[in-house]
Amino acid sequence: MNLEHNVSLLPFNTFGIDVNADQFVRFESVSELQMLIAREEIMQNPILVLGGGSNILLTADFKGTVLKNEIKGIESFFEDEEHVLVKVGAGEVWHEFVLHCLDHGWSGVENLALIPGSVGASPMQNIGAYGVEIQQVFHEANAVSLEDGKVHTFSREDCQFGYRESIFKHELKGKMIITHVVFLLRKKPELKTTYGAIQEELNRSGITNPGIRDVAEAVMRIRKSKLPDPAMLGNAGSFFKNPEIDLKDFEVLKKAYPDMVGYELPGFKVKLAAGWMIEKAGWKGVRYGDAGCHEKQALVLVNHGKATGSEIYQLSEEIISSVHKKFGVLLHREVNIY
Ligand code: EPU
């Protein structure tokens, strides 16, 4: 564990923002992390924990210590006829874990193929795509407290999962470092292909009796067709959340905009497609210098090269205010801003 000084964070965030951290150190195990937490020269400064760096926008140099989570390992430790429990190090790359599940015939995460980021970040924001959220396969997580270095276990209920939400983004923000996540996966697949685009994609490929690999491959093709690859074009996936409004307000909006996209939720609520509103407000493909709104998916902001985090943030402010002016709906950022 080598404490480095004045380190560029460019390789460690998928937006490709070039800022420096005062101090930077990697850890590969719970005990290494606990040793770091015991060091005063580390803990007296602000702490930023990085996994895959895929859900963060860095707007300035980080005046503190970056702890890079590199805890690895994928281990199944219990199974019966139907289920398997798998413990995964928080520093594993999410998509590699999905591939591991496909290779072992474990079902539950195939719809979540190709989501950038690390396993440790997955419960933080309850990652989701194509009709599945991590909470559906989450069993428990271990996390180390930054206050006393003790290991805590969080059940699904403890995590208070919501849409792109968990206790780790609120009450426990900056207080816990997730070290392992345990997933409950199925050995007999229960496929979820009802999310429109998946079934269409399977039909297109002539697959009538799909397995988990077929579903994952369909998801990968859909994602590749509209979401930019961070290795080619800096981004952090959806920049905003899809906002929820009351059904009665949606009905009013629908009169003015008959093709507006929204999904009804329980409790007379509707989840609006933020990408649709951003596109209708004229932002799709717009570029201010190197900060841009993606040309194929308006919910994704991109760095065309040398954009600063502040420029991307500024663009997001303008999008929020223009969508608010046009539709009276306030967008909230999904990405963490530092
Ligand atoms: N739409 C537009 N214009 C756009 C983008 C979207 O009109 O520029 C419309 C689409 O035509 C569609 C609707 O909006 O009718 C929804 O679009 P899409 O299916 O692409 O999904 P999304 O709601 O924009 C969410 C997640 C994605 C996830 C997809 C697929 C959030 C914030 N985003 O996007 O997650 O991959 O559904 O399930 O919930 C992420 O969180 O980083 C992410 C990429």
mmCIF file with all atom_site columns, N, CA, C and O in Angstrom, residues 110-111 113-114 130 192-226:
data_model
loop_
_atom_site.group_PDB
_atom_site.id
_atom_site.type_symbol
_atom_site.label_atom_id
_atom_site.label_alt_id
_atom_site.label_comp_id
_atom_site.label_asym_id
_atom_site.label_entity_id
_atom_site.label_seq_id
_atom_site.pdbx_PDB_ins_code
_atom_site.Cartn_x
_atom_site.Cartn_y
_atom_site.Cartn_z
_atom_site.occupancy
_atom_site.B_iso_or_equiv
_atom_site.pdbx_formal_charge
_atom_site.auth_seq_id
_atom_site.auth_comp_id
_atom_site.auth_asym_id
_atom_site.auth_atom_id
_atom_site.pdbx_PDB_model_num
ATOM 1   N N  . GLU A 1 110 ? -28.176 -11.295 -15.891 1.00 0.00 ? 110 GLU A N  1
ATOM 2   C CA . GLU A 1 110 ? -27.953 -11.230 -17.339 1.00 0.00 ? 110 GLU A CA 1
ATOM 3   C C  . GLU A 1 110 ? -28.479 -9.940  -17.972 1.00 0.00 ? 110 GLU A C  1
ATOM 4   O O  . GLU A 1 110 ? -27.912 -9.442  -18.935 1.00 0.00 ? 110 GLU A O  1
ATOM 5   N N  . ASN A 1 111 ? -29.563 -9.352  -17.390 1.00 0.00 ? 111 ASN A N  1
ATOM 6   C CA . ASN A 1 111 ? -30.086 -8.094  -17.952 1.00 0.00 ? 111 ASN A CA 1
ATOM 7   C C  . ASN A 1 111 ? -29.174 -6.915  -17.620 1.00 0.00 ? 111 ASN A C  1
ATOM 8   O O  . ASN A 1 111 ? -29.350 -5.826  -18.147 1.00 0.00 ? 111 ASN A O  1
ATOM 9   N N  . ALA A 1 113 ? -25.895 -6.845  -18.011 1.00 0.00 ? 113 ALA A N  1
ATOM 10  C CA . ALA A 1 113 ? -24.610 -6.952  -18.717 1.00 0.00 ? 113 ALA A CA 1
ATOM 11  C C  . ALA A 1 113 ? -24.158 -5.574  -19.178 1.00 0.00 ? 113 ALA A C  1
ATOM 12  O O  . ALA A 1 113 ? -24.989 -4.705  -19.472 1.00 0.00 ? 113 ALA A O  1
ATOM 13  N N  . LEU A 1 114 ? -22.861 -5.407  -19.197 1.00 0.00 ? 114 LEU A N  1
ATOM 14  C CA . LEU A 1 114 ? -22.207 -4.223  -19.774 1.00 0.00 ? 114 LEU A CA 1
ATOM 15  C C  . LEU A 1 114 ? -22.451 -2.911  -19.017 1.00 0.00 ? 114 LEU A C  1
ATOM 16  O O  . LEU A 1 114 ? -22.177 -1.838  -19.541 1.00 0.00 ? 114 LEU A O  1
ATOM 17  N N  . TYR A 1 130 ? -33.129 -2.600  -18.096 1.00 0.00 ? 130 TYR A N  1
ATOM 18  C CA . TYR A 1 130 ? -33.974 -3.581  -18.805 1.00 0.00 ? 130 TYR A CA 1
ATOM 19  C C  . TYR A 1 130 ? -34.824 -4.423  -17.853 1.00 0.00 ? 130 TYR A C  1
ATOM 20  O O  . TYR A 1 130 ? -34.866 -5.643  -17.931 1.00 0.00 ? 130 TYR A O  1
ATOM 21  N N  . LYS A 1 192 ? -36.185 -12.478 -17.727 1.00 0.00 ? 192 LYS A N  1
ATOM 22  C CA . LYS A 1 192 ? -37.063 -11.302 -17.806 1.00 0.00 ? 192 LYS A CA 1
ATOM 23  C C  . LYS A 1 192 ? -36.826 -10.643 -19.158 1.00 0.00 ? 192 LYS A C  1
ATOM 24  O O  . LYS A 1 192 ? -35.852 -9.906  -19.332 1.00 0.00 ? 192 LYS A O  1
ATOM 25  N N  . THR A 1 193 ? -37.706 -10.975 -20.087 1.00 0.00 ? 193 THR A N  1
ATOM 26  C CA . THR A 1 193 ? -37.511 -10.447 -21.442 1.00 0.00 ? 193 THR A CA 1
ATOM 27  C C  . THR A 1 193 ? -38.661 -9.527  -21.843 1.00 0.00 ? 193 THR A C  1
ATOM 28  O O  . THR A 1 193 ? -38.769 -9.135  -22.998 1.00 0.00 ? 193 THR A O  1
ATOM 29  N N  . THR A 1 194 ? -39.512 -9.179  -20.869 1.00 0.00 ? 194 THR A N  1
ATOM 30  C CA . THR A 1 194 ? -40.699 -8.404  -21.228 1.00 0.00 ? 194 THR A CA 1
ATOM 31  C C  . THR A 1 194 ? -40.351 -6.957  -21.540 1.00 0.00 ? 194 THR A C  1
ATOM 32  O O  . THR A 1 194 ? -41.118 -6.265  -22.198 1.00 0.00 ? 194 THR A O  1
ATOM 33  N N  . TYR A 1 195 ? -39.219 -6.496  -21.057 1.00 0.00 ? 195 TYR A N  1
ATOM 34  C CA . TYR A 1 195 ? -38.810 -5.131  -21.371 1.00 0.00 ? 195 TYR A CA 1
ATOM 35  C C  . TYR A 1 195 ? -38.664 -5.047  -22.889 1.00 0.00 ? 195 TYR A C  1
ATOM 36  O O  . TYR A 1 195 ? -37.800 -5.705  -23.490 1.00 0.00 ? 195 TYR A O  1
ATOM 37  N N  . GLY A 1 196 ? -39.562 -4.246  -23.514 1.00 0.00 ? 196 GLY A N  1
ATOM 38  C CA . GLY A 1 196 ? -39.737 -4.187  -24.959 1.00 0.00 ? 196 GLY A CA 1
ATOM 39  C C  . GLY A 1 196 ? -38.546 -4.576  -25.809 1.00 0.00 ? 196 GLY A C  1
ATOM 40  O O  . GLY A 1 196 ? -38.593 -5.576  -26.543 1.00 0.00 ? 196 GLY A O  1
ATOM 41  N N  . ALA A 1 197 ? -37.476 -3.797  -25.663 1.00 0.00 ? 197 ALA A N  1
ATOM 42  C CA . ALA A 1 197 ? -36.364 -3.934  -26.603 1.00 0.00 ? 197 ALA A CA 1
ATOM 43  C C  . ALA A 1 197 ? -35.718 -5.319  -26.569 1.00 0.00 ? 197 ALA A C  1
ATOM 44  O O  . ALA A 1 197 ? -35.207 -5.786  -27.582 1.00 0.00 ? 197 ALA A O  1
ATOM 45  N N  . ILE A 1 198 ? -35.747 -6.015  -25.433 1.00 0.00 ? 198 ILE A N  1
ATOM 46  C CA . ILE A 1 198 ? -35.076 -7.318  -25.353 1.00 0.00 ? 198 ILE A CA 1
ATOM 47  C C  . ILE A 1 198 ? -35.791 -8.333  -26.246 1.00 0.00 ? 198 ILE A C  1
ATOM 48  O O  . ILE A 1 198 ? -35.167 -9.022  -27.048 1.00 0.00 ? 198 ILE A O  1
ATOM 49  N N  . GLN A 1 199 ? -37.129 -8.387  -26.086 1.00 0.00 ? 199 GLN A N  1
ATOM 50  C CA . GLN A 1 199 ? -37.884 -9.356  -26.886 1.00 0.00 ? 199 GLN A CA 1
ATOM 51  C C  . GLN A 1 199 ? -37.703 -9.082  -28.373 1.00 0.00 ? 199 GLN A C  1
ATOM 52  O O  . GLN A 1 199 ? -37.466 -9.994  -29.164 1.00 0.00 ? 199 GLN A O  1
ATOM 53  N N  . GLU A 1 200 ? -37.779 -7.797  -28.736 1.00 0.00 ? 200 GLU A N  1
ATOM 54  C CA . GLU A 1 200 ? -37.577 -7.406  -30.146 1.00 0.00 ? 200 GLU A CA 1
ATOM 55  C C  . GLU A 1 200 ? -36.226 -7.891  -30.652 1.00 0.00 ? 200 GLU A C  1
ATOM 56  O O  . GLU A 1 200 ? -36.113 -8.420  -31.750 1.00 0.00 ? 200 GLU A O  1
ATOM 57  N N  . GLU A 1 201 ? -35.208 -7.681  -29.820 1.00 0.00 ? 201 GLU A N  1
ATOM 58  C CA . GLU A 1 201 ? -33.840 -8.042  -30.213 1.00 0.00 ? 201 GLU A CA 1
ATOM 59  C C  . GLU A 1 201 ? -33.713 -9.566  -30.368 1.00 0.00 ? 201 GLU A C  1
ATOM 60  O O  . GLU A 1 201 ? -33.061 -10.039 -31.291 1.00 0.00 ? 201 GLU A O  1
ATOM 61  N N  . LEU A 1 202 ? -34.360 -10.326 -29.463 1.00 0.00 ? 202 LEU A N  1
ATOM 62  C CA . LEU A 1 202 ? -34.321 -11.792 -29.570 1.00 0.00 ? 202 LEU A CA 1
ATOM 63  C C  . LEU A 1 202 ? -35.044 -12.237 -30.842 1.00 0.00 ? 202 LEU A C  1
ATOM 64  O O  . LEU A 1 202 ? -34.562 -13.111 -31.574 1.00 0.00 ? 202 LEU A O  1
ATOM 65  N N  . ASN A 1 203 ? -36.195 -11.593 -31.121 1.00 0.00 ? 203 ASN A N  1
ATOM 66  C CA . ASN A 1 203 ? -36.943 -11.936 -32.338 1.00 0.00 ? 203 ASN A CA 1
ATOM 67  C C  . ASN A 1 203 ? -36.085 -11.694 -33.569 1.00 0.00 ? 203 ASN A C  1
ATOM 68  O O  . ASN A 1 203 ? -36.035 -12.519 -34.481 1.00 0.00 ? 203 ASN A O  1
ATOM 69  N N  . ARG A 1 204 ? -35.410 -10.535 -33.545 1.00 0.00 ? 204 ARG A N  1
ATOM 70  C CA . ARG A 1 204 ? -34.571 -10.168 -34.692 1.00 0.00 ? 204 ARG A CA 1
ATOM 71  C C  . ARG A 1 204 ? -33.504 -11.235 -34.961 1.00 0.00 ? 204 ARG A C  1
ATOM 72  O O  . ARG A 1 204 ? -33.162 -11.525 -36.084 1.00 0.00 ? 204 ARG A O  1
ATOM 73  N N  . SER A 1 205 ? -32.981 -11.824 -33.860 1.00 0.00 ? 205 SER A N  1
ATOM 74  C CA . SER A 1 205 ? -31.931 -12.843 -34.039 1.00 0.00 ? 205 SER A CA 1
ATOM 75  C C  . SER A 1 205 ? -32.529 -14.242 -34.236 1.00 0.00 ? 205 SER A C  1
ATOM 76  O O  . SER A 1 205 ? -31.791 -15.219 -34.271 1.00 0.00 ? 205 SER A O  1
ATOM 77  N N  . GLY A 1 206 ? -33.861 -14.326 -34.281 1.00 0.00 ? 206 GLY A N  1
ATOM 78  C CA . GLY A 1 206 ? -34.514 -15.624 -34.517 1.00 0.00 ? 206 GLY A CA 1
ATOM 79  C C  . GLY A 1 206 ? -34.400 -16.580 -33.336 1.00 0.00 ? 206 GLY A C  1
ATOM 80  O O  . GLY A 1 206 ? -34.469 -17.798 -33.514 1.00 0.00 ? 206 GLY A O  1
ATOM 81  N N  . ILE A 1 207 ? -34.223 -16.026 -32.103 1.00 0.00 ? 207 ILE A N  1
ATOM 82  C CA . ILE A 1 207 ? -34.090 -16.903 -30.927 1.00 0.00 ? 207 ILE A CA 1
ATOM 83  C C  . ILE A 1 207 ? -35.458 -17.067 -30.269 1.00 0.00 ? 207 ILE A C  1
ATOM 84  O O  . ILE A 1 207 ? -36.051 -16.098 -29.790 1.00 0.00 ? 207 ILE A O  1
ATOM 85  N N  . THR A 1 208 ? -35.965 -18.313 -30.264 1.00 0.00 ? 208 THR A N  1
ATOM 86  C CA . THR A 1 208 ? -37.307 -18.538 -29.727 1.00 0.00 ? 208 THR A CA 1
ATOM 87  C C  . THR A 1 208 ? -37.275 -19.119 -28.315 1.00 0.00 ? 208 THR A C  1
ATOM 88  O O  . THR A 1 208 ? -38.217 -18.986 -27.557 1.00 0.00 ? 208 THR A O  1
ATOM 89  N N  . ASN A 1 209 ? -36.166 -19.777 -27.974 1.00 0.00 ? 209 ASN A N  1
ATOM 90  C CA . ASN A 1 209 ? -36.077 -20.393 -26.651 1.00 0.00 ? 209 ASN A CA 1
ATOM 91  C C  . ASN A 1 209 ? -34.781 -19.938 -25.967 1.00 0.00 ? 209 ASN A C  1
ATOM 92  O O  . ASN A 1 209 ? -33.828 -20.697 -25.840 1.00 0.00 ? 209 ASN A O  1
ATOM 93  N N  . PRO A 1 210 ? -34.756 -18.661 -25.525 1.00 0.00 ? 210 PRO A N  1
ATOM 94  C CA . PRO A 1 210 ? -33.481 -18.080 -25.083 1.00 0.00 ? 210 PRO A CA 1
ATOM 95  C C  . PRO A 1 210 ? -32.981 -18.627 -23.752 1.00 0.00 ? 210 PRO A C  1
ATOM 96  O O  . PRO A 1 210 ? -33.766 -19.072 -22.919 1.00 0.00 ? 210 PRO A O  1
ATOM 97  N N  . GLY A 1 211 ? -31.668 -18.589 -23.588 1.00 0.00 ? 211 GLY A N  1
ATOM 98  C CA . GLY A 1 211 ? -31.030 -18.873 -22.307 1.00 0.00 ? 211 GLY A CA 1
ATOM 99  C C  . GLY A 1 211 ? -30.431 -17.578 -21.773 1.00 0.00 ? 211 GLY A C  1
ATOM 100 O O  . GLY A 1 211 ? -30.553 -16.515 -22.410 1.00 0.00 ? 211 GLY A O  1
ATOM 101 N N  . ILE A 1 212 ? -29.745 -17.667 -20.616 1.00 0.00 ? 212 ILE A N  1
ATOM 102 C CA . ILE A 1 212 ? -29.227 -16.432 -20.010 1.00 0.00 ? 212 ILE A CA 1
ATOM 103 C C  . ILE A 1 212 ? -28.209 -15.729 -20.917 1.00 0.00 ? 212 ILE A C  1
ATOM 104 O O  . ILE A 1 212 ? -28.164 -14.513 -20.982 1.00 0.00 ? 212 ILE A O  1
ATOM 105 N N  . ARG A 1 213 ? -27.417 -16.533 -21.643 1.00 0.00 ? 213 ARG A N  1
ATOM 106 C CA . ARG A 1 213 ? -26.413 -15.909 -22.516 1.00 0.00 ? 213 ARG A CA 1
ATOM 107 C C  . ARG A 1 213 ? -27.078 -15.152 -23.669 1.00 0.00 ? 213 ARG A C  1
ATOM 108 O O  . ARG A 1 213 ? -26.630 -14.065 -24.056 1.00 0.00 ? 213 ARG A O  1
ATOM 109 N N  . ASP A 1 214 ? -28.191 -15.710 -24.199 1.00 0.00 ? 214 ASP A N  1
ATOM 110 C CA . ASP A 1 214 ? -28.902 -15.017 -25.286 1.00 0.00 ? 214 ASP A CA 1
ATOM 111 C C  . ASP A 1 214 ? -29.437 -13.674 -24.803 1.00 0.00 ? 214 ASP A C  1
ATOM 112 O O  . ASP A 1 214 ? -29.364 -12.667 -25.508 1.00 0.00 ? 214 ASP A O  1
ATOM 113 N N  . VAL A 1 215 ? -29.984 -13.678 -23.568 1.00 0.00 ? 215 VAL A N  1
ATOM 114 C CA . VAL A 1 215 ? -30.539 -12.434 -23.031 1.00 0.00 ? 215 VAL A CA 1
ATOM 115 C C  . VAL A 1 215 ? -29.411 -11.416 -22.832 1.00 0.00 ? 215 VAL A C  1
ATOM 116 O O  . VAL A 1 215 ? -29.519 -10.253 -23.222 1.00 0.00 ? 215 VAL A O  1
ATOM 117 N N  . ALA A 1 216 ? -28.298 -11.879 -22.242 1.00 0.00 ? 216 ALA A N  1
ATOM 118 C CA . ALA A 1 216 ? -27.172 -10.959 -22.001 1.00 0.00 ? 216 ALA A CA 1
ATOM 119 C C  . ALA A 1 216 ? -26.658 -10.390 -23.325 1.00 0.00 ? 216 ALA A C  1
ATOM 120 O O  . ALA A 1 216 ? -26.376 -9.191  -23.427 1.00 0.00 ? 216 ALA A O  1
ATOM 121 N N  . GLU A 1 217 ? -26.586 -11.248 -24.332 1.00 0.00 ? 217 GLU A N  1
ATOM 122 C CA . GLU A 1 217 ? -26.074 -10.769 -25.627 1.00 0.00 ? 217 GLU A CA 1
ATOM 123 C C  . GLU A 1 217 ? -27.040 -9.778  -26.274 1.00 0.00 ? 217 GLU A C  1
ATOM 124 O O  . GLU A 1 217 ? -26.609 -8.802  -26.900 1.00 0.00 ? 217 GLU A O  1
ATOM 125 N N  . ALA A 1 218 ? -28.353 -10.026 -26.094 1.00 0.00 ? 218 ALA A N  1
ATOM 126 C CA . ALA A 1 218 ? -29.339 -9.071  -26.625 1.00 0.00 ? 218 ALA A CA 1
ATOM 127 C C  . ALA A 1 218 ? -29.170 -7.718  -25.920 1.00 0.00 ? 218 ALA A C  1
ATOM 128 O O  . ALA A 1 218 ? -29.144 -6.667  -26.564 1.00 0.00 ? 218 ALA A O  1
ATOM 129 N N  . VAL A 1 219 ? -29.013 -7.766  -24.590 1.00 0.00 ? 219 VAL A N  1
ATOM 130 C CA . VAL A 1 219 ? -28.825 -6.523  -23.820 1.00 0.00 ? 219 VAL A CA 1
ATOM 131 C C  . VAL A 1 219 ? -27.561 -5.799  -24.300 1.00 0.00 ? 219 VAL A C  1
ATOM 132 O O  . VAL A 1 219 ? -27.560 -4.582  -24.492 1.00 0.00 ? 219 VAL A O  1
ATOM 133 N N  . MET A 1 220 ? -26.499 -6.569  -24.516 1.00 0.00 ? 220 MET A N  1
ATOM 134 C CA . MET A 1 220 ? -25.239 -5.934  -24.942 1.00 0.00 ? 220 MET A CA 1
ATOM 135 C C  . MET A 1 220 ? -25.410 -5.241  -26.293 1.00 0.00 ? 220 MET A C  1
ATOM 136 O O  . MET A 1 220 ? -24.917 -4.146  -26.489 1.00 0.00 ? 220 MET A O  1
ATOM 137 N N  . ARG A 1 221 ? -26.145 -5.910  -27.206 1.00 0.00 ? 221 ARG A N  1
ATOM 138 C CA . ARG A 1 221 ? -26.341 -5.289  -28.527 1.00 0.00 ? 221 ARG A CA 1
ATOM 139 C C  . ARG A 1 221 ? -27.166 -4.003  -28.394 1.00 0.00 ? 221 ARG A C  1
ATOM 140 O O  . ARG A 1 221 ? -26.851 -2.989  -29.011 1.00 0.00 ? 221 ARG A O  1
ATOM 141 N N  . ILE A 1 222 ? -28.214 -4.049  -27.545 1.00 0.00 ? 222 ILE A N  1
ATOM 142 C CA . ILE A 1 222 ? -29.049 -2.846  -27.384 1.00 0.00 ? 222 ILE A CA 1
ATOM 143 C C  . ILE A 1 222 ? -28.209 -1.715  -26.785 1.00 0.00 ? 222 ILE A C  1
ATOM 144 O O  . ILE A 1 222 ? -28.220 -0.591  -27.269 1.00 0.00 ? 222 ILE A O  1
ATOM 145 N N  . ARG A 1 223 ? -27.454 -2.036  -25.727 1.00 0.00 ? 223 ARG A N  1
ATOM 146 C CA . ARG A 1 223 ? -26.649 -0.993  -25.066 1.00 0.00 ? 223 ARG A CA 1
ATOM 147 C C  . ARG A 1 223 ? -25.641 -0.395  -26.047 1.00 0.00 ? 223 ARG A C  1
ATOM 148 O O  . ARG A 1 223 ? -25.474 0.820   -26.095 1.00 0.00 ? 223 ARG A O  1
ATOM 149 N N  . LYS A 1 224 ? -24.978 -1.288  -26.806 1.00 0.00 ? 224 LYS A N  1
ATOM 150 C CA . LYS A 1 224 ? -23.947 -0.791  -27.736 1.00 0.00 ? 224 LYS A CA 1
ATOM 151 C C  . LYS A 1 224 ? -24.559 0.091   -28.814 1.00 0.00 ? 224 LYS A C  1
ATOM 152 O O  . LYS A 1 224 ? -23.894 0.960   -29.359 1.00 0.00 ? 224 LYS A O  1
ATOM 153 N N  . SER A 1 225 ? -25.842 -0.161  -29.147 1.00 0.00 ? 225 SER A N  1
ATOM 154 C CA . SER A 1 225 ? -26.442 0.623   -30.227 1.00 0.00 ? 225 SER A CA 1
ATOM 155 C C  . SER A 1 225 ? -26.778 2.049   -29.787 1.00 0.00 ? 225 SER A C  1
ATOM 156 O O  . SER A 1 225 ? -26.900 2.925   -30.614 1.00 0.00 ? 225 SER A O  1
ATOM 157 N N  . LYS A 1 226 ? -26.944 2.277   -28.458 1.00 0.00 ? 226 LYS A N  1
ATOM 158 C CA . LYS A 1 226 ? -27.272 3.663   -28.100 1.00 0.00 ? 226 LYS A CA 1
ATOM 159 C C  . LYS A 1 226 ? -26.452 4.278   -26.980 1.00 0.00 ? 226 LYS A C  1
ATOM 160 O O  . LYS A 1 226 ? -26.454 5.495   -26.825 1.00 0.00 ? 226 LYS A O  1
#
